[in-house]
Coordinates of C-alpha atoms in Angstrom, one line a residue:
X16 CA 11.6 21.8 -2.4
X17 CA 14.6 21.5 -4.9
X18 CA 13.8 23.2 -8.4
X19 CA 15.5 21.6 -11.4
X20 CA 17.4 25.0 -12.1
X21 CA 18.7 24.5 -8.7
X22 CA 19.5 21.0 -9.6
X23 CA 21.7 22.1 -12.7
X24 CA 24.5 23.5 -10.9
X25 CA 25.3 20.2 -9.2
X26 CA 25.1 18.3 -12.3
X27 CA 28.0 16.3 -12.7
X28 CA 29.4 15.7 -15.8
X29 CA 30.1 11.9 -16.3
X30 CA 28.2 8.7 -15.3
X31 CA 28.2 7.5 -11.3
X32 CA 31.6 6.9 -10.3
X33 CA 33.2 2.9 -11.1
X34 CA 33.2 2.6 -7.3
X35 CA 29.5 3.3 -7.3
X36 CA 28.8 1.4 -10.2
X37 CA 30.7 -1.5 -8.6
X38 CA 29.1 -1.5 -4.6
X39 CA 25.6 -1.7 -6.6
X40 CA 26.7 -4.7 -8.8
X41 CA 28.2 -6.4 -5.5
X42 CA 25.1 -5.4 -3.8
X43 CA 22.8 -7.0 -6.4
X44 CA 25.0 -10.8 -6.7
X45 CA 24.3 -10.5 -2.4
X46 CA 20.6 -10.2 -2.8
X47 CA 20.5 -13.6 -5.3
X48 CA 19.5 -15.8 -2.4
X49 CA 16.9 -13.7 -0.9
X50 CA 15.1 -13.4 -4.3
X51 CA 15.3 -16.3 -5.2
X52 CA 13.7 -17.3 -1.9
X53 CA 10.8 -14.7 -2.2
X54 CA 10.3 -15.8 -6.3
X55 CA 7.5 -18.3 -5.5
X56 CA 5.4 -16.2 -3.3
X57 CA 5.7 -13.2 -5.4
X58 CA 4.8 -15.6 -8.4
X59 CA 1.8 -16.3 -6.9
X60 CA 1.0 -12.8 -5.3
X61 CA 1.7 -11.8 -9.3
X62 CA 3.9 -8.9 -8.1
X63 CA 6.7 -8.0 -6.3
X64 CA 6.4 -9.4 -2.6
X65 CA 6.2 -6.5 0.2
X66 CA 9.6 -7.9 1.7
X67 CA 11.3 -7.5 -1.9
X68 CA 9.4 -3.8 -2.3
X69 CA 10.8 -2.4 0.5
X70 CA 14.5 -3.7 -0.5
X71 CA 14.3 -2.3 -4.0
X72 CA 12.9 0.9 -2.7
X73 CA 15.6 1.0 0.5
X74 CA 18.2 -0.1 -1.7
X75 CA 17.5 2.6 -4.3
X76 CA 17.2 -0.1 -7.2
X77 CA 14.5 1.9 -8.6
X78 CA 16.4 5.0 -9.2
X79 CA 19.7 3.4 -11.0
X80 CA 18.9 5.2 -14.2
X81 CA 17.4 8.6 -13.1
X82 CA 20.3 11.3 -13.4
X83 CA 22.4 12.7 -10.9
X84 CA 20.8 16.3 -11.3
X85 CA 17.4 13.9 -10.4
X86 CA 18.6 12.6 -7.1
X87 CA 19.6 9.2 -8.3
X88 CA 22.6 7.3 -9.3
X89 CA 23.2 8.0 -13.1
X90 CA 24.7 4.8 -13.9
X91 CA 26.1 4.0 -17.3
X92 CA 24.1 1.6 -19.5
X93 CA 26.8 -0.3 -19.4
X94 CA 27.0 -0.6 -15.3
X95 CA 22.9 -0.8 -15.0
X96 CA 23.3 -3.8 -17.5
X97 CA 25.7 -5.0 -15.1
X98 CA 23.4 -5.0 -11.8
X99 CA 20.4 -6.0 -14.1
X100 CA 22.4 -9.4 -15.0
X101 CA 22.7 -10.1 -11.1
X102 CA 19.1 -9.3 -10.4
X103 CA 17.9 -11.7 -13.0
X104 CA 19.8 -14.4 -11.5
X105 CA 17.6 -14.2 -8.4
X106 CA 14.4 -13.5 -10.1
X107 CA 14.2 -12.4 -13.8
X108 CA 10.5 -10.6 -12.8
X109 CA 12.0 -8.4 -10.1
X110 CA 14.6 -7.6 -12.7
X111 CA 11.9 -7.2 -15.3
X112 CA 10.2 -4.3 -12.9
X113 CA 13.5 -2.6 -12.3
X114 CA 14.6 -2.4 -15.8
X115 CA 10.9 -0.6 -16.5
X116 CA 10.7 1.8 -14.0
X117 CA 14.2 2.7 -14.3
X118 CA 13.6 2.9 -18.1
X119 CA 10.8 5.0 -17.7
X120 CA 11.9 7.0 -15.0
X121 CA 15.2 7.9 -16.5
X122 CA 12.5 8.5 -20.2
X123 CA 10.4 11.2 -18.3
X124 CA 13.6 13.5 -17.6
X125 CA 13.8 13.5 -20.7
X126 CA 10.6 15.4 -21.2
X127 CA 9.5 18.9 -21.4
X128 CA 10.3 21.0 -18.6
X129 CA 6.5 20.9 -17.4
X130 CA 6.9 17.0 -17.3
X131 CA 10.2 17.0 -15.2
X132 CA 8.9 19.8 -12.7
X133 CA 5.8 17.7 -11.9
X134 CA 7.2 14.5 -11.9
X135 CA 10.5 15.2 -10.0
X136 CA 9.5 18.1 -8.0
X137 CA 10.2 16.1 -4.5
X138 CA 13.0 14.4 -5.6
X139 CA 13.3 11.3 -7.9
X140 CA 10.1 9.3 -8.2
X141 CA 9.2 5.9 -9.5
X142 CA 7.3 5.8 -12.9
X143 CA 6.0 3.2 -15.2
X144 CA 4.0 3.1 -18.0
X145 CA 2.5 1.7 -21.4
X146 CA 1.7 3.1 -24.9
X147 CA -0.2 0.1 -26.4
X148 CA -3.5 0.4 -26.8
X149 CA -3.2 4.2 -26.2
X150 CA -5.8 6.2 -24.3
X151 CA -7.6 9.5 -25.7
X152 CA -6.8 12.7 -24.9
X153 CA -9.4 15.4 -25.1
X154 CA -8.3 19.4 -25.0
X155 CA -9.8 21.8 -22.4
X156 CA -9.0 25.1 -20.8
X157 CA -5.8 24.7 -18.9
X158 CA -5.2 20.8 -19.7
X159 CA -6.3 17.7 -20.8
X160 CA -9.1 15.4 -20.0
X161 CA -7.4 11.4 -20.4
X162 CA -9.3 8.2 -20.7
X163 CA -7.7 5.0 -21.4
X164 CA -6.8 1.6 -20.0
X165 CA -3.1 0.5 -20.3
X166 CA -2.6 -3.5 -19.8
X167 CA 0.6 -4.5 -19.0
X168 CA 1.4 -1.7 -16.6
X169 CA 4.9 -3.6 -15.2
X170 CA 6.0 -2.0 -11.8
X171 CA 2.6 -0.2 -11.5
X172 CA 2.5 -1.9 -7.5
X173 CA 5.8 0.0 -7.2
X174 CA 5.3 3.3 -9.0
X175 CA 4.2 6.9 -8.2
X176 CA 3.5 8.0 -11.5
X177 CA 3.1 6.7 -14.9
X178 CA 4.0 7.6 -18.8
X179 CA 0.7 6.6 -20.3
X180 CA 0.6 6.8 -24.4
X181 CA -2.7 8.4 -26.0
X182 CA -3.9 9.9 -29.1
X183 CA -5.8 13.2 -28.9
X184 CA -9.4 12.7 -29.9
X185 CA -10.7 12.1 -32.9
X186 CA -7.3 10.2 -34.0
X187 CA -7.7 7.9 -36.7
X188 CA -3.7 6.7 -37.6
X189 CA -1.8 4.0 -36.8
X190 CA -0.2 3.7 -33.5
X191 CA 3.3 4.0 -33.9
X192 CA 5.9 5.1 -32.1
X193 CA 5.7 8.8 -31.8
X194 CA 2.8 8.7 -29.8
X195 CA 1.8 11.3 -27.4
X196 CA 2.7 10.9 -23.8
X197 CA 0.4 12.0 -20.7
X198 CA 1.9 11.3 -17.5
X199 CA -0.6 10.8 -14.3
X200 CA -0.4 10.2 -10.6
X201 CA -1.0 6.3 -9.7
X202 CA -3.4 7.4 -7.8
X203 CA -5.6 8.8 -10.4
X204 CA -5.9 5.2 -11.8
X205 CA -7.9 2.2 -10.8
X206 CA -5.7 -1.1 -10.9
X207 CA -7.8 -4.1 -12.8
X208 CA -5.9 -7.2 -11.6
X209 CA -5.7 -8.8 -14.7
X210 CA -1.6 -10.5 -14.9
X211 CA -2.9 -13.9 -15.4
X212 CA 0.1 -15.4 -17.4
X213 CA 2.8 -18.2 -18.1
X214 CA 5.6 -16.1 -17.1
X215 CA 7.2 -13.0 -15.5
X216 CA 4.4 -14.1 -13.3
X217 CA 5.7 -11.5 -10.5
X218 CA 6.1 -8.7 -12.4
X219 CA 2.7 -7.0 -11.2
X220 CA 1.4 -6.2 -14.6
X221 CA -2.0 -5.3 -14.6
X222 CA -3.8 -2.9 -15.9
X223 CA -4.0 0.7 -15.1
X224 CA -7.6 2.6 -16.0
X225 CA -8.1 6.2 -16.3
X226 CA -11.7 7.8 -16.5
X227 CA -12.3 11.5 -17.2
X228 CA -8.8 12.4 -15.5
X229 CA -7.7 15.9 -15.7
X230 CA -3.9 17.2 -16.1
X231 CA -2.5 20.6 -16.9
X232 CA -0.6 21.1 -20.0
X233 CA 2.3 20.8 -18.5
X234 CA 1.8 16.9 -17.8
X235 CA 1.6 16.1 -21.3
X236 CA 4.7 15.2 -23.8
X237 CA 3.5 15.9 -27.4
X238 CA 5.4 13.5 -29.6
X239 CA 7.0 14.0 -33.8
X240 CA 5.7 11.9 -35.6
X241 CA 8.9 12.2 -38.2
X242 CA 11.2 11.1 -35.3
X243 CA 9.7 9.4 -32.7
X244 CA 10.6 11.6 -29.8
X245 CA 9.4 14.2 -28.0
X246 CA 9.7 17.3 -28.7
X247 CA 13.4 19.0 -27.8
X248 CA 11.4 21.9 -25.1
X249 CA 13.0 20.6 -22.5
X250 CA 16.1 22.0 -20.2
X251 CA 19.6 20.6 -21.8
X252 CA 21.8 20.0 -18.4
X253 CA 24.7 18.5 -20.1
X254 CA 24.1 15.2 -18.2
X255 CA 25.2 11.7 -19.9
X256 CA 21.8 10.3 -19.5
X257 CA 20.3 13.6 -21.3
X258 CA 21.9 12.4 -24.9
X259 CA 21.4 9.3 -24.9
X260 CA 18.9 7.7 -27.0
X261 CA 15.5 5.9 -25.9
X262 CA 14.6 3.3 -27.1
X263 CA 18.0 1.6 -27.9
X264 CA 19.1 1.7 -24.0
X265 CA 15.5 0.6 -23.1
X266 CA 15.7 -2.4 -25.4
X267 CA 19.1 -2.6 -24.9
X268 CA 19.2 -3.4 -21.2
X269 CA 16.0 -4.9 -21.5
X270 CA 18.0 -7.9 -23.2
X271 CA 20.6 -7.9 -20.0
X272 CA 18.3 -9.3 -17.6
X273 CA 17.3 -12.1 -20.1
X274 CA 21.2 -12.8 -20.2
X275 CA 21.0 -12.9 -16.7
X276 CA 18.2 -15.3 -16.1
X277 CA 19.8 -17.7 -18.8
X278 CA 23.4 -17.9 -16.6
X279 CA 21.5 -19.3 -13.9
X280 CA 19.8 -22.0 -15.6
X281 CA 23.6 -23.2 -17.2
X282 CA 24.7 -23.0 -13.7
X283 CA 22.0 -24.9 -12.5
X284 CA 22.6 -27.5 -15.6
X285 CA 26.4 -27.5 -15.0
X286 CA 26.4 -28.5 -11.4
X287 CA 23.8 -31.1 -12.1
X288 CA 25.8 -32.9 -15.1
X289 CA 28.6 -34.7 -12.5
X290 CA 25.5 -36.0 -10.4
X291 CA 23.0 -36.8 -13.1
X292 CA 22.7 -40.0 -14.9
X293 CA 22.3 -40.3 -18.7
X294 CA 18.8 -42.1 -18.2
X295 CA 18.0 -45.1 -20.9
X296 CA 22.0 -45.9 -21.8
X297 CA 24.6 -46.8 -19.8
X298 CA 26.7 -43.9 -19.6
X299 CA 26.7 -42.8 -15.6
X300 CA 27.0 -39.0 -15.2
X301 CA 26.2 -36.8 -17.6
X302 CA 30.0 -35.5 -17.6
X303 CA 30.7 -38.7 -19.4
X304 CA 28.2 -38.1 -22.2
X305 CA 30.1 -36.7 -25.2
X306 CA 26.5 -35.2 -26.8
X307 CA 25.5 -33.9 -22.9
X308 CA 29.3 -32.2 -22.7
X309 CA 28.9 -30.7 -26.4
X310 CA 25.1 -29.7 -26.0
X311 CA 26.3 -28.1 -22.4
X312 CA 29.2 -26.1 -23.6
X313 CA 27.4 -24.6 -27.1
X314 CA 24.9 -23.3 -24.4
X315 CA 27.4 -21.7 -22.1
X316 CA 29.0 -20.1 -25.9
X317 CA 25.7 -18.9 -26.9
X318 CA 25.6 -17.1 -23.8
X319 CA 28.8 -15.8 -23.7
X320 CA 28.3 -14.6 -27.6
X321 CA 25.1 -12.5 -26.4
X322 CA 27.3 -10.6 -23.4
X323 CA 29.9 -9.6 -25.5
X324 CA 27.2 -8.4 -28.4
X325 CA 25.7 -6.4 -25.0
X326 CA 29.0 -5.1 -23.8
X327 CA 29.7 -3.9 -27.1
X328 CA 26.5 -2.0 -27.3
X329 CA 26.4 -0.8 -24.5
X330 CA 30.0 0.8 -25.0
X331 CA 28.7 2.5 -27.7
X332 CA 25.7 3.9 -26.3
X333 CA 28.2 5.1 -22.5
X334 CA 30.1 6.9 -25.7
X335 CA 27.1 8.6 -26.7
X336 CA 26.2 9.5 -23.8
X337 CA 29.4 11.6 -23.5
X338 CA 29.1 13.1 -26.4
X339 CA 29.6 10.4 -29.6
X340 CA 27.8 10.9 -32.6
X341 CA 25.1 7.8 -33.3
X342 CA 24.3 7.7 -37.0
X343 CA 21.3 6.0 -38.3
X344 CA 23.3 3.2 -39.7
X345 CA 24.9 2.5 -36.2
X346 CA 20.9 2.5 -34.7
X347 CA 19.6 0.2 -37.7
X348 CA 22.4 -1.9 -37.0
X349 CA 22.5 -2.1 -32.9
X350 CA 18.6 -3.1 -33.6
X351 CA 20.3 -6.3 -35.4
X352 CA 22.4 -6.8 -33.1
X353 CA 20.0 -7.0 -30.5
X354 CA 17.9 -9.5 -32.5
X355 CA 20.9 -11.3 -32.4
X356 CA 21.3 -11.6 -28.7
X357 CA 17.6 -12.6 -28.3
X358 CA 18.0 -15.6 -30.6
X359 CA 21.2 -16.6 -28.6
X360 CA 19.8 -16.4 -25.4
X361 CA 16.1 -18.5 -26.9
X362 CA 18.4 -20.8 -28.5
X363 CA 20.7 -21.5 -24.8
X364 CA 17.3 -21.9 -22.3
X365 CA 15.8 -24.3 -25.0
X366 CA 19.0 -26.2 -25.4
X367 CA 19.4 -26.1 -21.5
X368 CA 15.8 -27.1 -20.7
X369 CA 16.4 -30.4 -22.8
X370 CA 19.6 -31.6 -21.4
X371 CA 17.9 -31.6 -18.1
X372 CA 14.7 -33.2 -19.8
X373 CA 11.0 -33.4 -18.4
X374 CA 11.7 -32.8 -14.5
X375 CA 12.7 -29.2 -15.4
X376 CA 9.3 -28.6 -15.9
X377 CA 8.0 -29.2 -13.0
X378 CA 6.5 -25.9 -11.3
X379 CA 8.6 -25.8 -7.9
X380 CA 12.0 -26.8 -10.3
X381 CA 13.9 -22.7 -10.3
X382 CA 14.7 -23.7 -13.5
X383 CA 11.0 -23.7 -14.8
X384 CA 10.5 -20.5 -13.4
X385 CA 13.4 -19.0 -15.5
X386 CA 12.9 -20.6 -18.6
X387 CA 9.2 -19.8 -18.5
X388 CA 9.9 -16.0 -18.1
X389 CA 12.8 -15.8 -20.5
X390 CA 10.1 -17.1 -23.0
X391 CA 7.9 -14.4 -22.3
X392 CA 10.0 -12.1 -22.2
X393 CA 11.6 -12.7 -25.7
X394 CA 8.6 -12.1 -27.4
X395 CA 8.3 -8.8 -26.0
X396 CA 7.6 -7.1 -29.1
X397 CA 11.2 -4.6 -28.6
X398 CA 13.0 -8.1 -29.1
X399 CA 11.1 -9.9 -32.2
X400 CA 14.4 -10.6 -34.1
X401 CA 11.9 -10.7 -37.7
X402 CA 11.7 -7.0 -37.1
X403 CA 15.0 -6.0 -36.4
X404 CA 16.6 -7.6 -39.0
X405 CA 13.7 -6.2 -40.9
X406 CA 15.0 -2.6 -40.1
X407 CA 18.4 -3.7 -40.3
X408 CA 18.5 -4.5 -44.0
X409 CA 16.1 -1.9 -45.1
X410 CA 18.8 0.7 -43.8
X411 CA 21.2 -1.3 -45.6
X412 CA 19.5 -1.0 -48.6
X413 CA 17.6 2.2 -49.0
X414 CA 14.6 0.1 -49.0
X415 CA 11.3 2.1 -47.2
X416 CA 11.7 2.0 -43.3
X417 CA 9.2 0.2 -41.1
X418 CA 9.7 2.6 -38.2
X419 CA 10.2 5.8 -37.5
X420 CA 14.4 6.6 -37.0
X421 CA 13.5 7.2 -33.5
X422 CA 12.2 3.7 -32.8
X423 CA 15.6 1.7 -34.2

């Protein structure tokens, strides 16, 4: 069994190597067809299907974010953002489940020592997990005693573990973020099958219910309430993915996926336009539609507008990662900026959805399918654009924040 102090002397300094980065990306624009041919039955089977399982898990798709010094790839932001975009294409839900276990994943070795030795003590491991409602936690001898019941548990048909959020008993507060963290087996849990939804249909998020669970101390990530993040206990290896900051690269690539879903439907509206008639005037094609043409390319600008606010974040947050200072105005202000790219990439599937009009949403059209989980998925409450810009022009101001600094 590899130790994690055995695991720091073959830490490498620096994110996974370009030609890595780039096999993974090429890998993930291969896999579009056979996702997008396994989307309907995992949309009804409400998770992943066991044919696209086994390819994330053989593919190591699961592990993109999870450092080197973890066993997996330690991509860049930038470069998971990359594969994410490709994924999405296929099927925005399978990217949806990536992007959280990978996020949480990568999140847990950032936790105390205890945390990492459990979790990762076999090598890397998948791990999902919610906060919201958060469970109880009750002190005993030796541990804790957990009890809770996390909806929205995405990835929890692929995961080993999970990064559950409670409050220890008696807690009375608001939940915020800064909440405590208690991570269990999967197998401690029950599964309710409860993802009855409108979209990300196949992202397997149901919910996960612990009763009277015990864990050691050691399986349990106190949180500051002043900052947001846990507590700094754990082993500093000097990895890239060790400095950077939470919840910015969760959001952040969060909002790549959604990118990616949206460049499929403009494909799918671009190579219908030469073929499609104008229907009630007498204008043939849509390509000879002046409105069609000028609807059709604002679309494809909104979309280009939210990849290079992306690349630009995500450029900043590879630079942290090797060492670049982040103030809290550059954090207020990537939460803006991420606001940003939501609207754009709302704005684009709406726009898209009425150039093709009222066949695009019928159920077996690909096109339904995308827009209906890019509308979900934008409301996740990381991307409500009120808020960021909220938190944006507090810092700006002076005025009270809204959230604690380790939330922007």
């Amino acid at each position: 069994m590899a130790t994690l102090a055995k695991l720091e002397s073959t830490t490498k300094v620096g994110f996974a190597d370009k030609s890595v980065a780039d096999a993974l990306v090429e890998k993930a624009r291969s896999l579009r067809d056979f996702l997008q041919s396994e989307a309907p039955a995992g949309e009804k089977r409400r998770c992943p299907t066991p044919a696209v399982d086994k390819m994330l898990k053989d593919e190591g798709f699961l592990r993109l974010l999870v450092p080197q010094r973890l066993g997996g790839f330690g991509l860049s932001p930038t470069d998971f953002c990359r594969v994410q975009i490709e994924i999405a294409k296929g099927d925005p839900a399978i990217s949806w489940v990536m992007q959280i276990i990978n996020g949480t994943s990568w999140i847990t070795s950032l936790a105390p020592d205890g945390v990492q030795d459990a979790v990762f003590a076999d090598g890397p491991q998948t791990v999902c997990g919610a906060y919201n409602p958060p469970g109880k936690a009750r002190k005993v001898d030796g541990g804790w005693i957990i009890n809770g019941k996390w909806p929205y548990m995405s990835g929890s048909r692929q995961s080993n573990w999970a990064q559950q959020g409670v409050v220890l008993e008696d807690y009375d507060g608001p939940v915020v973020p800064g909440i405590n963290m208690c991570y269990l087996p999967m197998d401690a849990m029950t599964i309710e099958d409860s993802w009855f939804v409108s979209g990300m249909q196949g992202t397997g998020s149901d919910t996960a219910i612990a009763k009277d669970v015990f864990i050691p101390d050691a399986q349990m990530a106190l949180m500051t309430e002043r900052t947001g993040q846990i507590d700094p206990t754990k082993r500093h290896f000097g990895a890239p993915s060790d400095l950077l900051p939470a919840v910015p690269v969760v959001r952040t690539t969060g909002i790549a996926q959604l990118i990616g879903a949206v460049e499929a439907m403009l494909e799918i509206v671009r190579a219908e336009a030469p073929k499609k008639p104008v229907l009630t005037t007498i204008i043939g094609p849509r390509t000879s539609s002046g409105a069609y043409m000028r609807d059709l390319g604002e679309a494809a600008a909104m979309i280009d507008t939210a990849k290079l606010i992306l690349f630009d974040l995500t450029a900043k947050l590879d630079r942290v990662g090797l060492g670049e200072e982040f103030t809290m105005a550059e954090k207020a202000k990537h939460r803006a900026a991420g606001a940003q790219m939501i609207e754009l990439v709302h704005g684009a599937s709406e726009s898209l959805m009425f150039q093709v009009g009222s066949s695009a949403f019928a159920l077996d059209k690909p096109i339904n399918r995308y827009w209906r989980d890019v509308s979900m998925a934008t409301r996740h409450i990381q991307n409500i654009p009120t808020i960021g810009y909220e938190i944006f022009g507090r810092a700006m101001t002076g005025a009270d924040p809204i959230s604690p600094p380790g939330a922007y």
